[in-house]
Short mmCIF file of C-alpha atoms and ligand atoms in Angstrom, two decimals:
data_model
loop_
_atom_site.label_atom_id
_atom_site.label_comp_id
_atom_site.label_asym_id
_atom_site.label_seq_id
_atom_site.Cartn_x
_atom_site.Cartn_y
_atom_site.Cartn_z
CA MET U 25 -178.79 122.45 1.33
CA GLY U 26 -180.32 125.55 -0.08
CA PHE U 27 -181.38 129.11 0.47
CA MET U 28 -184.33 130.16 2.67
CA GLY U 29 -187.55 129.00 1.09
CA ALA U 30 -185.83 126.42 -1.10
CA GLY U 31 -188.07 123.61 0.21
CA LYS U 32 -185.71 121.90 2.63
CA SER U 33 -188.58 120.86 4.93
CA ALA U 34 -190.54 119.38 2.07
CA ALA U 35 -187.38 117.51 1.05
CA LEU U 36 -187.07 116.03 4.52
CA ALA U 37 -190.73 114.99 4.41
CA ALA U 38 -189.97 113.06 1.20
CA ALA U 39 -186.95 111.45 2.82
CA ARG U 40 -189.01 110.44 5.85
CA GLU U 41 -191.65 108.91 3.58
CA ALA U 42 -188.90 106.84 2.00
CA GLY U 43 -187.94 105.55 5.47
CA MET U 44 -184.93 107.69 6.21
CA GLU U 45 -184.11 109.25 9.52
CA THR U 46 -184.12 113.02 9.27
CA VAL U 47 -182.75 116.03 11.10
CA GLU U 48 -183.72 119.64 10.49
CA ILE U 49 -180.86 121.89 11.52
CA ASP U 50 -183.02 124.91 12.23
CA GLU U 51 -185.04 122.85 14.68
CA LEU U 52 -181.94 121.29 16.18
CA MET U 53 -180.43 124.70 16.80
CA GLU U 54 -183.65 126.00 18.36
CA ARG U 55 -183.56 123.09 20.78
CA GLU U 56 -179.83 123.61 21.48
CA LEU U 57 -180.28 127.32 22.15
CA GLY U 58 -183.64 126.97 23.85
CA LEU U 59 -185.19 129.79 21.83
CA PRO U 60 -186.29 130.56 18.26
CA ILE U 61 -183.49 131.32 15.81
CA ALA U 62 -184.73 134.89 15.22
CA ALA U 63 -184.56 135.46 19.03
CA ALA U 64 -181.07 133.96 19.23
CA PHE U 65 -179.86 136.30 16.49
CA GLU U 66 -181.45 139.20 18.37
CA ARG U 67 -179.86 138.25 21.64
CA ASP U 68 -176.38 137.04 20.63
CA GLY U 69 -175.86 138.38 17.10
CA GLU U 70 -175.10 136.47 13.93
CA GLU U 71 -171.46 135.68 14.68
CA ALA U 72 -172.18 133.92 17.97
CA PHE U 73 -175.00 131.96 16.27
CA ARG U 74 -172.76 130.83 13.48
CA ALA U 75 -170.02 129.73 15.87
CA ARG U 76 -172.49 127.59 17.85
CA GLU U 77 -173.99 126.30 14.59
CA ALA U 78 -170.56 125.26 13.34
CA GLU U 79 -169.95 123.24 16.50
CA VAL U 80 -173.29 121.53 16.65
CA VAL U 81 -173.75 120.87 12.91
CA GLY U 82 -170.08 120.13 12.34
CA ALA U 83 -170.09 117.44 15.03
CA LEU U 84 -173.39 116.02 13.67
CA LEU U 85 -172.05 115.77 10.12
CA GLU U 86 -168.71 114.34 11.16
CA ALA U 87 -170.50 111.50 12.93
CA ALA U 88 -173.54 111.03 10.72
CA ASP U 89 -173.91 107.83 8.63
CA GLY U 90 -177.10 107.59 6.67
CA GLY U 91 -180.30 109.56 6.81
CA ALA U 92 -181.14 113.02 5.60
CA ILE U 93 -180.17 116.32 7.15
CA ALA U 94 -181.60 119.68 6.14
CA LEU U 95 -178.99 122.37 6.72
CA GLY U 96 -179.88 125.96 7.64
CA GLY U 97 -179.69 128.37 4.77
CA GLY U 98 -176.45 129.88 6.15
CA SER U 99 -174.87 126.68 7.51
CA VAL U 100 -172.55 126.50 4.49
CA LEU U 101 -170.88 129.76 5.63
CA SER U 102 -168.93 127.72 8.22
CA ALA U 103 -165.64 126.15 7.04
CA ARG U 104 -166.04 123.27 9.52
CA ILE U 105 -169.47 122.45 8.13
CA ARG U 106 -168.25 122.67 4.49
CA GLU U 107 -165.33 120.31 5.32
CA ALA U 108 -167.65 117.85 7.07
CA LEU U 109 -169.93 117.78 4.04
CA ALA U 110 -167.20 116.20 1.93
CA ARG U 111 -168.13 112.71 3.09
CA HIS U 112 -171.89 113.12 2.38
CA VAL U 113 -174.01 113.44 -0.71
CA VAL U 114 -174.87 117.12 -0.82
CA VAL U 115 -178.09 118.04 -2.53
CA TRP U 116 -178.65 121.67 -3.51
CA LEU U 117 -182.30 122.71 -3.76
CA GLN U 118 -182.33 125.76 -6.02
CA VAL U 119 -184.60 128.69 -5.67
CA ASP U 120 -184.42 132.14 -7.22
CA ALA U 121 -184.60 135.33 -5.21
CA GLU U 122 -188.13 136.23 -6.27
CA GLU U 123 -189.56 132.85 -5.43
CA ALA U 124 -187.64 132.69 -2.12
CA TRP U 125 -189.01 136.02 -1.07
CA GLY U 126 -192.50 134.98 -2.08
CA ARG U 127 -192.22 131.91 0.11
CA ILE U 128 -190.70 133.47 3.18
CA ALA U 129 -192.18 137.01 3.22
CA GLY U 130 -194.00 137.63 6.49
CA GLY U 131 -192.03 134.97 8.36
CA GLU U 132 -189.46 135.47 11.12
CA ARG U 133 -186.19 135.62 9.20
CA PRO U 134 -183.69 137.83 10.96
CA LEU U 135 -181.40 138.24 7.92
CA ALA U 136 -184.00 138.65 5.27
CA ARG U 137 -186.45 141.41 5.99
CA SER U 138 -186.87 142.64 2.43
CA ALA U 139 -186.68 141.39 -1.18
CA GLU U 140 -183.38 143.25 -1.47
CA ASP U 141 -181.93 141.32 1.53
CA VAL U 142 -182.95 138.09 -0.06
CA ALA U 143 -181.34 138.96 -3.46
CA ARG U 144 -178.08 140.10 -1.80
CA LEU U 145 -177.75 137.10 0.53
CA LEU U 146 -178.58 134.62 -2.17
CA ALA U 147 -175.96 136.13 -4.47
CA GLU U 148 -173.40 135.84 -1.65
CA ARG U 149 -174.20 132.19 -0.98
CA LEU U 150 -174.61 130.91 -4.53
CA PRO U 151 -170.88 130.22 -5.09
CA LEU U 152 -170.83 128.13 -1.91
CA TYR U 153 -173.85 126.06 -2.91
CA GLU U 154 -172.38 125.66 -6.34
CA GLU U 155 -169.03 124.47 -5.00
CA LEU U 156 -170.51 121.99 -2.55
CA ALA U 157 -173.33 120.41 -4.55
CA ASP U 158 -173.17 116.80 -5.65
CA ALA U 159 -176.78 116.92 -6.84
CA ILE U 160 -178.58 119.98 -8.17
CA LEU U 161 -182.37 120.15 -8.17
CA PRO U 162 -184.15 123.02 -9.92
CA GLN U 163 -186.86 125.05 -8.28
CA GLY U 164 -189.92 122.85 -8.35
CA ASP U 165 -193.02 121.54 -6.73
CA ARG U 166 -193.19 119.85 -3.31
CA GLY U 167 -193.01 116.36 -4.83
CA LEU U 168 -189.77 116.98 -6.72
CA VAL U 169 -187.40 115.59 -4.12
CA GLY U 170 -189.50 112.44 -3.76
CA ARG U 171 -189.27 111.80 -7.47
CA ALA U 172 -185.53 112.49 -7.57
CA LEU U 173 -184.69 110.58 -4.40
CA ALA U 174 -183.61 107.32 -6.05
CA SER U 175 -181.21 109.30 -8.30
CA ILE U 176 -179.87 111.17 -5.27
CA GLU U 177 -179.33 107.94 -3.36
CA ALA U 178 -177.55 106.39 -6.37
CA LEU U 179 -174.82 108.99 -5.87
CA ALA U 180 -173.72 107.27 -2.68
CA GLU U 181 -172.95 104.10 -4.77
CA LEU U 182 -171.42 105.79 -7.80
CA PRO U 183 -167.73 106.69 -8.27
CA ALA U 184 -166.51 109.62 -6.15
CA GLY U 185 -166.88 112.89 -7.92
CA THR U 186 -170.02 111.89 -9.80
CA ARG U 187 -172.58 114.67 -9.96
CA MET U 188 -176.28 114.64 -10.69
CA LEU U 189 -178.48 117.30 -12.21
CA TRP U 190 -182.24 116.97 -12.25
CA ALA U 191 -183.38 118.25 -15.62
CA ALA U 192 -187.00 119.35 -15.71
CA SER U 193 -188.95 120.78 -18.60
CA PRO U 194 -192.65 120.97 -19.44
CA SER U 195 -193.00 117.52 -20.88
CA GLY U 196 -190.88 115.61 -18.40
CA GLU U 197 -187.96 115.35 -16.06
CA TYR U 198 -184.92 113.13 -15.83
CA PRO U 199 -181.60 112.78 -14.02
CA VAL U 200 -178.31 113.64 -15.65
CA PHE U 201 -175.31 111.87 -14.14
CA ALA U 202 -171.78 113.05 -15.01
CA GLY U 203 -168.59 111.66 -13.67
CA ARG U 204 -165.62 109.32 -14.37
CA GLY U 205 -166.04 105.59 -14.50
CA LEU U 206 -169.88 105.60 -14.46
CA LEU U 207 -170.01 102.96 -17.16
CA GLY U 208 -168.05 100.43 -15.19
CA ALA U 209 -170.13 100.97 -12.04
CA GLU U 210 -172.63 98.14 -12.71
CA TRP U 211 -175.48 100.49 -12.06
CA TRP U 212 -178.27 101.53 -14.32
CA PRO U 213 -180.94 104.19 -13.78
CA LEU U 214 -183.91 102.30 -15.24
CA GLU U 215 -185.76 99.05 -14.66
CA GLY U 216 -186.52 96.91 -17.69
CA ARG U 217 -184.46 95.36 -20.47
CA ARG U 218 -181.86 97.46 -22.21
CA PHE U 219 -181.58 97.46 -26.03
CA CYS U 220 -178.36 99.16 -26.93
CA VAL U 221 -178.07 101.24 -30.12
CA THR U 222 -174.42 102.23 -30.81
CA ASP U 223 -171.91 102.61 -33.59
CA THR U 224 -169.32 99.92 -34.28
CA ALA U 225 -166.42 101.96 -32.91
CA VAL U 226 -168.05 102.91 -29.61
CA GLY U 227 -169.81 99.58 -29.26
CA ALA U 228 -166.51 97.71 -29.43
CA LEU U 229 -165.09 99.91 -26.67
CA TYR U 230 -167.96 100.36 -24.21
CA ALA U 231 -171.07 98.18 -24.94
CA ASP U 232 -169.91 95.50 -22.54
CA ARG U 233 -169.76 98.08 -19.74
CA ILE U 234 -173.47 98.86 -19.87
CA GLY U 235 -174.71 95.31 -19.77
CA PRO U 236 -176.60 93.12 -19.40
CA LEU U 237 -178.02 93.94 -22.81
CA ALA U 238 -181.10 92.29 -24.38
CA ALA U 239 -179.71 93.21 -27.81
CA ARG U 240 -177.08 95.41 -29.45
CA VAL U 241 -177.83 97.17 -32.71
CA GLU U 242 -174.93 98.81 -34.45
CA VAL U 243 -174.53 101.41 -37.17
CA GLU U 244 -171.44 102.56 -38.98
CA PRO U 245 -169.64 105.49 -37.27
CA GLY U 246 -170.32 108.99 -38.64
CA GLU U 247 -173.12 111.25 -39.88
CA GLY U 248 -173.92 108.80 -42.69
CA ALA U 249 -175.89 106.71 -40.15
CA LYS U 250 -178.39 109.50 -39.52
CA THR U 251 -180.79 108.49 -42.32
CA MET U 252 -184.35 107.28 -42.59
CA ALA U 253 -183.01 104.05 -44.07
CA GLU U 254 -180.82 103.46 -41.02
CA ALA U 255 -183.66 104.38 -38.69
CA GLU U 256 -185.82 101.76 -40.38
CA ARG U 257 -183.11 99.18 -40.14
CA VAL U 258 -182.58 99.91 -36.40
CA LEU U 259 -186.34 99.78 -35.74
CA ARG U 260 -186.63 96.45 -37.53
CA GLU U 261 -183.72 95.00 -35.61
CA LEU U 262 -185.23 96.14 -32.35
CA ALA U 263 -188.53 94.47 -33.41
CA ARG U 264 -186.78 91.26 -34.40
CA ALA U 265 -184.99 91.28 -31.06
CA GLY U 266 -188.39 91.38 -29.36
CA MET U 267 -188.26 94.77 -27.75
CA THR U 268 -191.57 95.73 -26.02
CA ARG U 269 -192.91 98.92 -24.45
CA GLU U 270 -191.64 97.71 -21.06
CA ASP U 271 -188.07 97.83 -22.40
CA HIS U 272 -185.89 100.78 -23.29
CA VAL U 273 -183.17 101.93 -25.65
CA ALA U 274 -179.67 102.72 -24.45
CA ALA U 275 -178.15 105.20 -26.93
CA LEU U 276 -174.40 104.65 -26.54
CA GLY U 277 -172.22 106.93 -28.62
CA GLY U 278 -171.75 110.45 -29.96
CA GLY U 279 -174.39 112.85 -31.18
CA VAL U 280 -175.12 110.78 -34.25
CA VAL U 281 -176.12 107.72 -32.25
CA GLY U 282 -177.98 109.89 -29.72
CA ASP U 283 -180.05 111.57 -32.45
CA LEU U 284 -180.73 108.39 -34.35
CA ALA U 285 -181.47 106.12 -31.36
CA GLY U 286 -183.56 108.83 -29.69
CA PHE U 287 -185.61 109.15 -32.90
CA CYS U 288 -186.06 105.36 -33.06
CA ALA U 289 -187.07 105.25 -29.37
CA HIS U 290 -189.66 107.94 -30.15
CA ALA U 291 -191.07 106.00 -33.05
CA TYR U 292 -190.82 102.39 -31.78
CA GLN U 293 -194.34 101.32 -30.84
CA ARG U 294 -195.11 105.04 -30.54
CA GLY U 295 -192.51 105.60 -27.89
CA VAL U 296 -190.23 103.74 -25.56
CA PRO U 297 -187.83 105.38 -23.05
CA VAL U 298 -184.28 106.16 -24.06
CA VAL U 299 -181.28 106.43 -21.78
CA GLN U 300 -178.69 108.63 -23.42
CA VAL U 301 -175.11 107.50 -22.79
CA PRO U 302 -173.07 110.16 -24.55
CA THR U 303 -169.43 109.28 -25.25
CA SER U 304 -168.24 112.17 -27.46
CA LEU U 305 -167.61 115.67 -26.17
CA VAL U 306 -170.31 117.10 -28.47
CA ALA U 307 -172.81 114.71 -26.97
CA GLN U 308 -171.67 115.22 -23.37
CA VAL U 309 -171.77 118.98 -23.45
CA ASP U 310 -174.79 119.41 -25.70
CA SER U 311 -176.65 116.89 -27.80
CA ALA U 312 -177.61 114.31 -25.15
CA TYR U 313 -179.86 116.81 -23.28
CA GLY U 314 -183.10 118.36 -24.20
CA GLY U 315 -184.77 115.68 -26.27
CA LYS U 316 -184.12 116.83 -29.83
CA THR U 317 -183.74 113.73 -31.95
CA GLY U 318 -183.80 113.03 -35.67
CA VAL U 319 -182.15 112.09 -38.91
CA ASP U 320 -181.00 113.90 -42.00
CA LEU U 321 -182.80 113.94 -45.31
CA PRO U 322 -181.02 114.40 -48.63
CA GLU U 323 -182.79 117.78 -48.69
CA GLY U 324 -181.40 118.91 -45.34
CA LYS U 325 -179.67 118.05 -42.06
CA ASN U 326 -181.92 117.16 -39.17
CA TYR U 327 -184.97 117.59 -41.40
CA ALA U 328 -186.94 114.68 -39.90
CA GLY U 329 -187.18 114.28 -36.17
CA ALA U 330 -189.09 114.46 -32.93
CA TYR U 331 -188.80 115.76 -29.41
CA HIS U 332 -188.20 112.82 -27.13
CA LEU U 333 -186.73 113.58 -23.72
CA PRO U 334 -184.29 111.01 -22.34
CA ALA U 335 -185.34 109.01 -19.32
CA ALA U 336 -181.81 109.55 -17.96
CA VAL U 337 -178.42 110.70 -19.21
CA ILE U 338 -175.23 109.04 -18.16
CA ALA U 339 -172.15 111.06 -19.18
CA ASP U 340 -168.98 109.14 -18.25
CA THR U 341 -166.21 111.59 -18.91
CA ALA U 342 -163.64 108.80 -18.74
CA THR U 343 -164.88 107.71 -22.19
CA LEU U 344 -163.40 110.91 -23.64
CA ALA U 345 -159.95 109.37 -23.23
CA THR U 346 -160.51 107.22 -26.35
CA LEU U 347 -162.11 109.96 -28.43
CA PRO U 348 -159.84 110.92 -31.35
CA SER U 349 -158.20 114.28 -30.67
CA GLU U 350 -159.88 116.01 -33.65
CA GLU U 351 -163.26 114.90 -32.35
CA LEU U 352 -162.38 116.23 -28.93
CA ALA U 353 -161.38 119.60 -30.45
CA ALA U 354 -164.54 119.75 -32.48
CA GLY U 355 -166.61 118.98 -29.40
CA PHE U 356 -164.77 121.71 -27.53
CA VAL U 357 -166.39 124.25 -29.85
CA GLU U 358 -169.77 123.38 -28.39
CA ALA U 359 -168.33 124.10 -24.96
CA VAL U 360 -167.01 127.41 -26.32
CA LYS U 361 -170.46 128.26 -27.60
CA THR U 362 -172.05 127.37 -24.28
CA GLY U 363 -169.42 129.38 -22.38
CA LEU U 364 -170.06 132.38 -24.56
CA LEU U 365 -173.81 132.15 -24.06
CA ALA U 366 -173.60 131.57 -20.29
CA GLY U 367 -170.90 134.21 -19.71
CA GLY U 368 -169.54 134.65 -16.22
CA GLY U 369 -167.70 131.76 -14.53
CA LEU U 370 -168.37 129.25 -17.28
CA TRP U 371 -166.90 131.44 -19.98
CA ASP U 372 -163.88 132.08 -17.77
CA ARG U 373 -163.36 128.35 -17.28
CA VAL U 374 -163.71 127.52 -20.97
CA ARG U 375 -161.46 130.27 -22.20
CA ALA U 376 -158.78 129.31 -19.67
CA ILE U 377 -158.45 125.69 -20.91
CA GLU U 378 -154.96 125.20 -22.31
CA SER U 379 -155.18 121.57 -23.29
CA LEU U 380 -158.17 119.33 -23.70
CA ASP U 381 -157.33 116.79 -21.02
CA ALA U 382 -160.03 115.03 -19.19
CA ALA U 383 -159.39 116.81 -15.89
CA ALA U 384 -160.05 120.20 -17.48
CA LEU U 385 -163.18 118.90 -19.13
CA ASP U 386 -164.97 117.13 -16.28
CA ASP U 387 -166.13 120.37 -14.76
CA VAL U 388 -166.97 121.95 -18.04
CA VAL U 389 -169.14 118.98 -19.14
CA PHE U 390 -171.28 119.24 -16.03
CA ALA U 391 -171.55 123.05 -16.28
CA CYS U 392 -172.50 122.90 -19.98
CA ALA U 393 -175.07 120.23 -19.22
CA ARG U 394 -176.53 122.49 -16.56
CA TYR U 395 -176.70 125.50 -18.88
CA LYS U 396 -178.36 123.52 -21.68
CA CYS U 397 -180.91 121.94 -19.33
CA GLU U 398 -181.79 125.31 -17.88
CA VAL U 399 -182.38 126.77 -21.36
CA VAL U 400 -184.48 123.73 -22.38
CA ALA U 401 -186.45 124.00 -19.15
CA ALA U 402 -187.52 127.49 -20.07
CA ASP U 403 -188.37 126.60 -23.68
CA GLU U 404 -188.48 122.96 -24.50
CA ARG U 405 -190.06 123.33 -28.00
CA ASP U 406 -187.83 126.01 -29.37
CA ALA U 407 -190.35 128.80 -29.34
CA GLY U 408 -188.09 131.38 -27.75
CA ARG U 409 -185.15 131.16 -25.41
CA ARG U 410 -183.92 127.82 -26.76
CA ALA U 411 -183.06 129.65 -29.98
CA VAL U 412 -180.01 131.07 -28.18
CA LEU U 413 -178.44 127.65 -28.58
CA ASN U 414 -178.17 128.37 -32.31
CA LEU U 415 -175.39 130.88 -31.70
CA GLY U 416 -172.92 130.26 -34.55
CA HIS U 417 -175.20 127.60 -36.06
CA THR U 418 -176.75 129.68 -38.80
CA VAL U 419 -173.48 130.26 -40.67
CA GLY U 420 -172.03 126.99 -39.30
CA HIS U 421 -174.78 124.87 -40.80
CA ALA U 422 -174.56 126.76 -44.07
CA ILE U 423 -170.82 126.01 -44.24
CA GLU U 424 -171.53 122.35 -43.55
CA ALA U 425 -174.22 122.26 -46.22
CA ALA U 426 -172.12 124.16 -48.79
CA SER U 427 -169.24 121.72 -48.29
CA GLY U 428 -171.38 118.61 -48.63
CA TYR U 429 -171.12 117.71 -44.91
CA SER U 430 -167.74 116.20 -45.56
CA ARG U 431 -165.13 118.93 -45.43
CA TYR U 432 -165.75 119.91 -41.79
CA ARG U 433 -166.83 118.23 -38.63
CA HIS U 434 -169.94 119.88 -37.16
CA GLY U 435 -167.90 121.51 -34.37
CA GLU U 436 -165.31 122.83 -36.82
CA ALA U 437 -168.01 124.49 -38.93
CA LEU U 438 -169.61 125.79 -35.72
CA GLY U 439 -166.30 127.43 -34.81
CA LEU U 440 -166.33 129.33 -38.08
CA GLY U 441 -169.98 130.16 -37.53
CA LEU U 442 -169.19 131.59 -34.08
CA LEU U 443 -166.53 133.82 -35.54
CA ALA U 444 -168.99 135.13 -38.14
CA ALA U 445 -171.74 135.60 -35.50
CA LEU U 446 -169.36 137.58 -33.23
CA ARG U 447 -168.21 139.81 -36.07
CA LEU U 448 -171.85 140.42 -36.98
CA SER U 449 -172.42 141.24 -33.31
CA GLU U 450 -169.85 143.97 -33.66
CA ALA U 451 -167.77 142.29 -30.96
CA PRO U 452 -164.39 142.31 -32.76
CA GLN U 453 -162.35 141.78 -29.60
CA LEU U 454 -164.39 138.82 -28.51
CA ALA U 455 -164.15 137.44 -32.07
CA ALA U 456 -160.37 137.80 -31.91
CA GLU U 457 -160.23 136.01 -28.57
CA VAL U 458 -162.42 133.17 -29.80
CA GLY U 459 -160.27 132.93 -32.91
CA GLU U 460 -157.20 132.62 -30.73
CA LEU U 461 -158.93 129.94 -28.59
CA LEU U 462 -159.85 127.90 -31.67
CA ARG U 463 -156.33 128.14 -33.06
CA ARG U 464 -154.91 127.07 -29.70
CA HIS U 465 -156.89 123.85 -30.01
CA GLY U 466 -155.98 123.24 -33.64
CA LEU U 467 -159.37 124.29 -35.02
CA PRO U 468 -159.85 126.10 -38.31
CA THR U 469 -160.47 129.86 -38.24
CA GLU U 470 -160.57 130.40 -41.99
CA LEU U 471 -162.86 129.04 -44.62
CA ALA U 472 -161.14 126.52 -46.96
CA PRO U 473 -160.62 127.85 -50.48
CA GLU U 474 -162.77 125.09 -52.02
CA VAL U 475 -165.88 126.24 -50.05
CA GLY U 476 -167.46 129.08 -52.03
CA VAL U 477 -168.83 132.14 -50.27
CA ASP U 478 -171.81 132.12 -52.64
CA ALA U 479 -172.54 128.47 -51.84
CA VAL U 480 -172.51 129.31 -48.10
CA LEU U 481 -174.88 132.28 -48.67
CA ASP U 482 -177.19 130.10 -50.83
CA ALA U 483 -177.29 127.44 -48.09
CA LEU U 484 -178.16 130.19 -45.55
CA GLN U 485 -181.21 131.03 -47.55
CA ARG U 486 -182.42 127.40 -47.15
CA ASP U 487 -181.90 127.47 -43.34
CA LYS U 488 -184.43 125.26 -41.59
CA LYS U 489 -185.15 127.96 -39.05
CA ARG U 490 -185.86 130.57 -41.69
CA THR U 491 -189.23 132.31 -41.32
CA ALA U 492 -191.15 134.46 -43.79
CA ALA U 493 -189.22 137.47 -42.49
CA GLY U 494 -185.83 135.88 -43.30
CA VAL U 495 -183.04 134.11 -41.38
CA GLY U 496 -182.90 135.20 -37.73
CA PHE U 497 -179.38 135.35 -36.33
CA VAL U 498 -178.31 134.93 -32.76
CA LEU U 499 -175.99 137.77 -31.90
CA LEU U 500 -173.74 138.11 -28.88
CA PRO U 501 -172.37 141.60 -28.19
CA GLU U 502 -170.74 140.29 -25.00
CA PRO U 503 -170.47 136.96 -23.16
CA GLY U 504 -173.69 136.03 -21.42
CA ALA U 505 -175.90 138.44 -23.40
CA PRO U 506 -177.30 136.65 -26.46
CA ARG U 507 -179.92 138.32 -28.65
CA VAL U 508 -182.07 136.04 -30.79
CA GLY U 509 -184.02 136.55 -34.04
CA GLN U 510 -181.87 139.37 -35.38
CA LEU U 511 -182.61 140.01 -39.03
CA LEU U 512 -179.51 141.37 -40.84
CA ASP U 513 -178.80 143.21 -44.01
CA PRO U 514 -177.60 140.56 -46.60
CA ASP U 515 -174.57 142.71 -47.43
CA ARG U 516 -173.32 142.53 -43.85
CA VAL U 517 -173.86 138.77 -43.77
CA ARG U 518 -171.92 138.43 -47.07
CA ALA U 519 -169.12 140.55 -45.58
CA ALA U 520 -168.93 138.40 -42.45
CA VAL U 521 -168.72 135.20 -44.52
CA GLU U 522 -166.10 136.81 -46.82
CA GLU U 523 -164.10 137.80 -43.75
CA LEU U 524 -163.75 134.07 -42.94
CA ARG U 525 -161.57 133.86 -46.00
CA ARG U 526 -158.96 136.13 -44.47
N1 NAD C 3 -179.82 116.68 -30.62
C1 NAD C 3 -179.16 117.77 -30.39
O1 NAD C 3 -179.59 118.63 -29.64
C2 NAD C 3 -177.82 117.96 -31.10
C3 NAD C 3 -176.95 118.98 -30.71
C4 NAD C 3 -175.71 119.08 -31.27
C5 NAD C 3 -175.33 118.15 -32.24
N2 NAD C 3 -176.18 117.16 -32.61
C6 NAD C 3 -175.83 116.20 -33.63
O2 NAD C 3 -174.69 115.47 -33.15
C7 NAD C 3 -174.00 114.96 -34.25
C8 NAD C 3 -172.54 115.08 -34.05
O3 NAD C 3 -172.20 114.41 -32.87
P1 NAD C 3 -170.68 113.92 -32.64
O4 NAD C 3 -169.74 115.00 -32.95
O5 NAD C 3 -170.65 113.28 -31.33
O6 NAD C 3 -170.43 112.85 -33.82
P2 NAD C 3 -170.45 111.26 -33.87
O7 NAD C 3 -171.56 110.67 -33.09
O8 NAD C 3 -170.29 110.92 -35.33
O9 NAD C 3 -169.11 110.89 -33.11
C9 NAD C 3 -167.88 111.31 -33.67
C10 NAD C 3 -166.94 110.12 -33.85
O10 NAD C 3 -166.38 109.77 -32.62
C11 NAD C 3 -166.51 108.42 -32.35
N3 NAD C 3 -166.64 108.28 -30.92
C12 NAD C 3 -167.62 108.75 -30.11
N4 NAD C 3 -167.34 108.56 -28.86
C13 NAD C 3 -166.13 107.93 -28.78
C14 NAD C 3 -165.29 107.51 -27.75
N5 NAD C 3 -165.58 107.71 -26.48
N6 NAD C 3 -164.12 106.88 -28.08
C15 NAD C 3 -163.79 106.67 -29.37
N7 NAD C 3 -164.51 107.12 -30.39
C16 NAD C 3 -165.69 107.73 -30.12
C17 NAD C 3 -167.70 107.96 -33.16
O11 NAD C 3 -167.59 106.56 -33.48
C18 NAD C 3 -167.58 108.84 -34.37
O12 NAD C 3 -166.71 108.26 -35.32
C19 NAD C 3 -174.49 115.68 -35.47
O13 NAD C 3 -175.36 114.75 -36.24
C20 NAD C 3 -175.35 116.80 -34.92
O14 NAD C 3 -176.41 117.12 -35.72
C21 NAD C 3 -177.42 117.07 -32.03
#
């Protein structure tokens, strides 16, 4: 499924190469009608064409069992077709309006005779594609579907409701699976032996669900495990367990395990693959994607690390049921941040969440993963757009540092950082709404008395992302419209931090 020019024919070619039977709906309709689609539109009008398409394609989908079908760009407009899709794995091939027009201009497309037509029609159909997709593939080269096919086919075997996102960025690509019960599904995305790195709490709960494991290496739960010393211990345990470059690491746990195990995978024999299996909300909405890994130094958090993209991500949202409620709330702040950055429907969904039950979060986890992967795709190495993800982090990190990384969870400090960033963005209403949202979920909205404003401002001056020009803030005057690299007058920054006292 996808818009005109999305590459549906190339996708079918990949499916045929893999031995599947294929049907192209545009061709099928031309055979049914006995004339080209453009001519049928001309003769009978769009409505008559759509009615016939609904009958023919509806009946085909209702009976089909196996194989690959490429829908027409507008097939999803029919309710009968949409209903019939429910029993199939629906793959959305994404394309943006500019690229679509570039690919189809000059062809016979009755509904798309100009770039404006394309932009309007695409905007109309996007919500339908979005609602129907089980797998989302980004705009890519002709070989993309072939490379993603095994992950697409896996969806037929995985628990109902599982969704897959193909994350692609300059140095690599990988599938992200999100759904309930993925860990019990006796399925794994990679060949080779698995060496699980986890913490003792998560390992006890879930390690036996991702077996068979060649070895299990555990660290103590919490940020204290993200050190060079622990990285060395993990690396040595992996070596003693006989891990080779044919094997891979399974990082099972929250963001701490993901960062540490990813870093170890990057370093072990100069690099082995890592499958990220995030089990905390922070990790499922944010840290498992994009390949930033690392450990803390006594001199600073995340000061030693590497970019190491996962080979796959498996986010089983059922694991959130055992996450302590304060961790769930702290993780929710990352979703708030992502909602603010994305704006639109995602922000509406996040701000509407009344209680952090799993049902409310399933959708948000997948949507946040999508947003993060899109940002990383545009800027894997943090040279530009990826900096938006630091919204709230500048003050948030400073609060964590000033309080010795022990007073607040990362998400709690981020919440305070978001409030400061929104006030600095001169978005008082939005700041008030976010404050309300944080309070609703039991999160702090005021700086604790023992954390000094001067200590926070000092920590800001040591920010890792500081350049010669100063500390660049991400500002957000309104949802969906972040502005990066904003240098601010120190007095305004002080005032925003002081305001967190009130
Ligand atoms: N790499 C990135 O892009 C990125 C992004 C954001 C945050 N991070 C990092 O992530 C870390 C924070 O991650 P976190 O908040 O997940 O912390 P965490 O990994 O310490 O997990 C929080 C606690 O929850 C427990 N836990 C996790 N999943 C559980 C489950 N399903 N059931 C029961 N208990 C469970 C853990 O044992 C731990 O005690 C920080 O170190 C931060 O720097 C990295």
